[in-house]
Amino acid sequence: MIFLRNENFRSYVRLYPITAMILAVNLIVFIFDALLLDKQLTERGMFYQEPELDRYGLSEPWRYVTSMVLHAGWEHLLFNCFSILVFAPPLEKLLGRIRYLTLYLAAGLAGNVLSAVVHAGIEYGSVGASGAIYGVFGAFLFLAVFRKFSIDEATRKTIYMTLIFGLIYSVLSPNINIWAHIGGGIAGLAMMGIIVAGKRGSKSRAQGGYR
């Protein structure tokens, strides 16, 4: 099962540097904001839209990205960091640093875009890495459904159960931005499909060159 983590701290950082960096940024930003800045970073960096003056939050477009490293509280932070800590390393190992980081950021951005479209008629604000995390889940869902041979049965079951639990929790919890989760998940699934198709195409061209 690829989600079992048994590395020590040094090995984790060495093997999964991008994941370690993402975790560090989330933790440092939260601690710095909460203890020293009285949540000023959250106010200036959270994703925010207002129906009359800024329907899609485009007047301050950086919020689409900065909101991904901000969290509403300790529970929110720790839950997201735990998800990244456990589920993200195998994807970084599988895709490599650049593709993995691209997928992670693109999924988070896609989650905010879908959320902005759905909430265009109301005043709405959100923070959190959940869209990006669901992008990781979506990438693994693609493998579980379309590339079953690439992961073991225990991993597939874990992916299915995690997504089912996550979606139920998102629906039942009033303060959860489920549309960011859905947008991130769809983006992660789609990007993994594109990556896999690209690898297969490259392999076919390479094989054709040797005929």
C-alpha positions as a LaTeX table, in Angstrom:
\begin{tabular}{lrrr}
\hline
Residue & $x$ (\AA) & $y$ (\AA) & $z$ (\AA) \\
\hline
Met1 & 0.00 & 0.00 & 0.00 \\
Ile2 & 1.70 & 3.13 & $-1.24$ \\
Phe3 & 0.24 & 5.50 & 1.36 \\
Leu4 & 2.01 & 3.94 & 4.35 \\
Arg5 & 4.77 & 6.30 & 5.46 \\
Asn6 & 7.75 & 4.93 & 7.39 \\
Glu7 & 10.49 & 7.40 & 6.43 \\
Asn8 & 12.30 & 9.43 & 9.06 \\
Phe9 & 12.37 & 13.22 & 8.77 \\
Arg10 & 15.59 & 13.46 & 6.76 \\
Ser11 & 14.58 & 10.70 & 4.37 \\
Tyr12 & 11.16 & 12.25 & 3.84 \\
Val13 & 12.64 & 15.64 & 2.95 \\
Arg14 & 15.24 & 14.06 & 0.67 \\
Leu15 & 12.80 & 11.78 & $-1.15$ \\
Tyr16 & 9.86 & 14.20 & $-1.39$ \\
Pro17 & 11.32 & 17.74 & $-1.44$ \\
Ile18 & 8.32 & 19.40 & $-3.09$ \\
Thr19 & 5.86 & 17.87 & $-0.64$ \\
Ala20 & 8.13 & 18.84 & 2.25 \\
Met21 & 8.28 & 22.40 & 0.89 \\
Ile22 & 4.48 & 22.59 & 0.58 \\
Leu23 & 4.06 & 21.39 & 4.16 \\
Ala24 & 6.66 & 23.86 & 5.43 \\
Val25 & 5.06 & 26.80 & 3.62 \\
Asn26 & 1.61 & 25.97 & 5.00 \\
Leu27 & 2.92 & 25.63 & 8.55 \\
Ile28 & 5.16 & 28.70 & 8.48 \\
Val29 & 2.51 & 30.94 & 6.94 \\
Phe30 & $-0.10$ & 29.86 & 9.48 \\
Ile31 & 2.16 & 30.29 & 12.52 \\
Phe32 & 3.53 & 33.62 & 11.29 \\
Asp33 & 0.04 & 34.93 & 10.50 \\
Ala34 & $-1.60$ & 33.71 & 13.71 \\
Leu35 & 1.13 & 34.68 & 16.18 \\
Leu36 & 2.67 & 37.81 & 14.68 \\
Leu37 & 0.28 & 39.41 & 12.22 \\
Asp38 & $-3.13$ & 38.89 & 13.82 \\
Lys39 & $-4.45$ & 37.18 & 10.68 \\
Gln40 & $-3.52$ & 40.05 & 8.34 \\
Leu41 & $-2.16$ & 37.59 & 5.79 \\
Thr42 & $-5.48$ & 35.77 & 5.81 \\
Glu43 & $-7.39$ & 39.00 & 5.23 \\
Arg44 & $-5.15$ & 40.04 & 2.35 \\
Gly45 & $-4.62$ & 36.61 & 0.83 \\
Met46 & $-7.89$ & 34.71 & 1.21 \\
Phe47 & $-9.98$ & 34.16 & $-1.89$ \\
Tyr48 & $-12.80$ & 36.69 & $-1.86$ \\
Gln49 & $-15.56$ & 37.71 & $-4.24$ \\
Glu50 & $-18.34$ & 40.26 & $-3.93$ \\
Pro51 & $-21.31$ & 40.06 & $-6.32$ \\
Glu52 & $-21.53$ & 43.71 & $-7.37$ \\
Leu53 & $-17.96$ & 45.03 & $-7.28$ \\
Asp54 & $-15.85$ & 41.92 & $-7.84$ \\
Arg55 & $-18.08$ & 39.11 & $-9.06$ \\
Tyr56 & $-15.28$ & 36.59 & $-9.71$ \\
Gly57 & $-12.55$ & 37.91 & $-7.43$ \\
Leu58 & $-10.48$ & 39.14 & $-10.39$ \\
Ser59 & $-9.60$ & 42.59 & $-9.04$ \\
Glu60 & $-7.02$ & 40.88 & $-6.81$ \\
Pro61 & $-6.17$ & 37.76 & $-8.82$ \\
Trp62 & $-3.29$ & 36.68 & $-6.58$ \\
Arg63 & $-5.89$ & 35.52 & $-4.07$ \\
Tyr64 & $-6.62$ & 32.55 & $-6.34$ \\
Val65 & $-3.14$ & 31.28 & $-5.41$ \\
Thr66 & $-2.36$ & 32.76 & $-1.99$ \\
Ser67 & $-5.54$ & 31.31 & $-0.48$ \\
Met68 & $-4.07$ & 27.84 & $-1.07$ \\
Val69 & $-1.50$ & 28.30 & 1.74 \\
Leu70 & $-3.87$ & 29.93 & 4.24 \\
His71 & $-6.06$ & 28.11 & 6.76 \\
Ala72 & $-8.99$ & 29.03 & 8.98 \\
Gly73 & $-7.65$ & 27.41 & 12.15 \\
Trp74 & $-5.40$ & 24.76 & 13.65 \\
Glu75 & $-7.80$ & 21.91 & 12.92 \\
His76 & $-8.11$ & 22.98 & 9.29 \\
Leu77 & $-4.33$ & 23.28 & 8.97 \\
Leu78 & $-3.51$ & 19.96 & 10.63 \\
Phe79 & $-6.13$ & 18.02 & 8.67 \\
Asn80 & $-4.86$ & 19.35 & 5.36 \\
Cys81 & $-1.20$ & 18.89 & 6.30 \\
Phe82 & $-1.89$ & 15.30 & 7.35 \\
Ser83 & $-3.53$ & 14.64 & 3.97 \\
Ile84 & $-0.54$ & 16.12 & 2.15 \\
Leu85 & 1.94 & 14.27 & 4.36 \\
Val86 & 0.36 & 10.87 & 3.66 \\
Phe87 & $-1.13$ & 11.03 & 0.18 \\
Ala88 & 1.12 & 13.38 & $-1.77$ \\
Pro89 & 4.55 & 11.64 & $-1.59$ \\
Pro90 & 3.67 & 8.70 & $-3.89$ \\
Leu91 & 2.42 & 11.15 & $-6.51$ \\
Glu92 & 5.61 & 13.20 & $-6.34$ \\
Lys93 & 7.62 & 10.02 & $-6.75$ \\
Leu94 & 5.46 & 8.89 & $-9.67$ \\
Leu95 & 5.32 & 12.16 & $-11.62$ \\
Gly96 & 8.57 & 13.81 & $-10.71$ \\
Arg97 & 8.94 & 17.21 & $-9.05$ \\
Ile98 & 7.90 & 19.54 & $-11.85$ \\
Arg99 & 4.83 & 17.63 & $-13.05$ \\
Tyr100 & 3.72 & 16.99 & $-9.49$ \\
Leu101 & 4.01 & 20.64 & $-8.45$ \\
Thr102 & 2.27 & 21.73 & $-11.65$ \\
Leu103 & $-0.63$ & 19.34 & $-11.00$ \\
Tyr104 & $-0.89$ & 20.40 & $-7.35$ \\
Leu105 & $-0.99$ & 24.13 & $-8.11$ \\
Ala106 & $-3.25$ & 23.76 & $-11.15$ \\
Ala107 & $-5.75$ & 21.71 & $-9.15$ \\
Gly108 & $-5.83$ & 24.30 & $-6.38$ \\
Leu109 & $-6.34$ & 27.04 & $-8.94$ \\
Ala110 & $-9.07$ & 25.05 & $-10.71$ \\
Gly111 & $-10.84$ & 24.54 & $-7.40$ \\
Asn112 & $-10.90$ & 28.28 & $-6.79$ \\
Val113 & $-12.06$ & 28.98 & $-10.35$ \\
Leu114 & $-15.03$ & 26.60 & $-10.07$ \\
Ser115 & $-15.86$ & 28.00 & $-6.64$ \\
Ala116 & $-15.77$ & 31.54 & $-8.05$ \\
Val117 & $-18.14$ & 30.61 & $-10.87$ \\
Val118 & $-20.62$ & 28.81 & $-8.59$ \\
His119 & $-20.59$ & 31.58 & $-5.95$ \\
Ala120 & $-20.59$ & 34.47 & $-8.43$ \\
Gly121 & $-23.90$ & 35.82 & $-7.16$ \\
Ile122 & $-22.98$ & 36.03 & $-3.47$ \\
Glu123 & $-20.32$ & 37.45 & $-1.19$ \\
Tyr124 & $-17.97$ & 34.57 & $-0.51$ \\
Gly125 & $-14.53$ & 33.96 & 0.94 \\
Ser126 & $-12.45$ & 30.82 & 1.39 \\
Val127 & $-9.00$ & 29.57 & 2.34 \\
Gly128 & $-7.25$ & 26.22 & 2.33 \\
Ala129 & $-5.26$ & 23.70 & 0.34 \\
Ser130 & $-8.19$ & 21.32 & $-0.11$ \\
Gly131 & $-8.64$ & 22.00 & $-3.83$ \\
Ala132 & $-5.02$ & 21.06 & $-4.45$ \\
Ile133 & $-5.31$ & 18.04 & $-2.16$ \\
Tyr134 & $-8.36$ & 16.82 & $-4.04$ \\
Gly135 & $-6.29$ & 17.22 & $-7.17$ \\
Val136 & $-3.93$ & 14.63 & $-5.70$ \\
Phe137 & $-6.93$ & 12.40 & $-4.95$ \\
Gly138 & $-8.24$ & 12.92 & $-8.48$ \\
Ala139 & $-4.90$ & 11.90 & $-9.96$ \\
Phe140 & $-4.94$ & 8.67 & $-7.99$ \\
Leu141 & $-8.59$ & 8.10 & $-8.90$ \\
Phe142 & $-7.59$ & 8.15 & $-12.56$ \\
Leu143 & $-5.01$ & 5.45 & $-11.88$ \\
Ala144 & $-7.45$ & 3.42 & $-9.78$ \\
Val145 & $-10.10$ & 3.45 & $-12.52$ \\
Phe146 & $-8.17$ & 3.53 & $-15.78$ \\
Arg147 & $-4.74$ & 2.11 & $-14.88$ \\
Lys148 & $-5.61$ & $-0.52$ & $-12.32$ \\
Phe149 & $-2.46$ & $-2.53$ & $-12.95$ \\
Ser150 & $-0.31$ & 0.40 & $-11.79$ \\
Ile151 & $-1.45$ & 0.31 & $-8.15$ \\
Asp152 & $-2.35$ & $-2.46$ & $-5.72$ \\
Glu153 & $-5.84$ & $-3.33$ & $-4.50$ \\
Ala154 & $-5.33$ & $-1.92$ & $-0.99$ \\
Thr155 & $-4.31$ & 1.41 & $-2.49$ \\
Arg156 & $-7.36$ & 1.46 & $-4.78$ \\
Lys157 & $-9.69$ & 0.75 & $-1.87$ \\
Thr158 & $-8.05$ & 3.49 & 0.18 \\
Ile159 & $-8.54$ & 5.97 & $-2.66$ \\
Tyr160 & $-12.22$ & 5.09 & $-3.05$ \\
Met161 & $-12.92$ & 5.23 & 0.69 \\
Thr162 & $-11.04$ & 8.50 & 1.12 \\
Leu163 & $-13.00$ & 10.16 & $-1.67$ \\
Ile164 & $-16.35$ & 8.82 & $-0.44$ \\
Phe165 & $-15.67$ & 9.97 & 3.12 \\
Gly166 & $-14.34$ & 13.32 & 1.91 \\
Leu167 & $-17.36$ & 14.06 & $-0.26$ \\
Ile168 & $-19.82$ & 13.05 & 2.48 \\
Tyr169 & $-17.96$ & 15.25 & 4.96 \\
Ser170 & $-17.94$ & 18.12 & 2.46 \\
Val171 & $-21.71$ & 17.88 & 1.98 \\
Leu172 & $-22.55$ & 17.59 & 5.68 \\
Ser173 & $-20.20$ & 20.33 & 6.94 \\
Pro174 & $-21.63$ & 23.83 & 6.40 \\
Asn175 & $-18.28$ & 25.65 & 6.25 \\
Ile176 & $-16.66$ & 23.40 & 3.65 \\
Asn177 & $-16.18$ & 24.71 & 0.11 \\
Ile178 & $-17.26$ & 21.55 & $-1.71$ \\
Trp179 & $-16.96$ & 23.22 & $-5.12$ \\
Ala180 & $-13.26$ & 23.81 & $-4.58$ \\
His181 & $-12.95$ & 20.10 & $-3.75$ \\
Ile182 & $-14.85$ & 19.09 & $-6.88$ \\
Gly183 & $-12.95$ & 21.49 & $-9.13$ \\
Gly184 & $-9.60$ & 20.36 & $-7.77$ \\
Gly185 & $-10.52$ & 16.70 & $-8.07$ \\
Ile186 & $-11.66$ & 17.03 & $-11.68$ \\
Ala187 & $-8.52$ & 18.96 & $-12.57$ \\
Gly188 & $-6.27$ & 16.36 & $-10.96$ \\
Leu189 & $-8.03$ & 13.51 & $-12.73$ \\
Ala190 & $-7.89$ & 15.29 & $-16.09$ \\
Met191 & $-4.24$ & 16.26 & $-15.73$ \\
Met192 & $-3.23$ & 12.73 & $-14.79$ \\
Gly193 & $-5.03$ & 11.50 & $-17.89$ \\
Ile194 & $-3.11$ & 13.99 & $-20.03$ \\
Ile195 & 0.20 & 13.01 & $-18.42$ \\
Val196 & $-0.44$ & 9.29 & $-18.90$ \\
Ala197 & $-1.51$ & 9.82 & $-22.51$ \\
Gly198 & 1.61 & 11.89 & $-23.13$ \\
Lys199 & 3.86 & 9.20 & $-21.70$ \\
Arg200 & 2.17 & 6.53 & $-23.80$ \\
Gly201 & 2.55 & 8.67 & $-26.90$ \\
Ser202 & 6.24 & 9.25 & $-26.21$ \\
Lys203 & 6.78 & 5.54 & $-25.66$ \\
Ser204 & 5.01 & 4.67 & $-28.92$ \\
Arg205 & 7.10 & 7.17 & $-30.89$ \\
Ala206 & 10.29 & 5.87 & $-29.32$ \\
Gln207 & 9.36 & 2.28 & $-30.17$ \\
Gly208 & 8.49 & 3.32 & $-33.73$ \\
Gly209 & 11.92 & 4.87 & $-34.19$ \\
Tyr210 & 13.65 & 1.53 & $-33.67$ \\
Arg211 & 11.65 & $-0.48$ & $-36.20$ \\
\hline
\end{tabular}
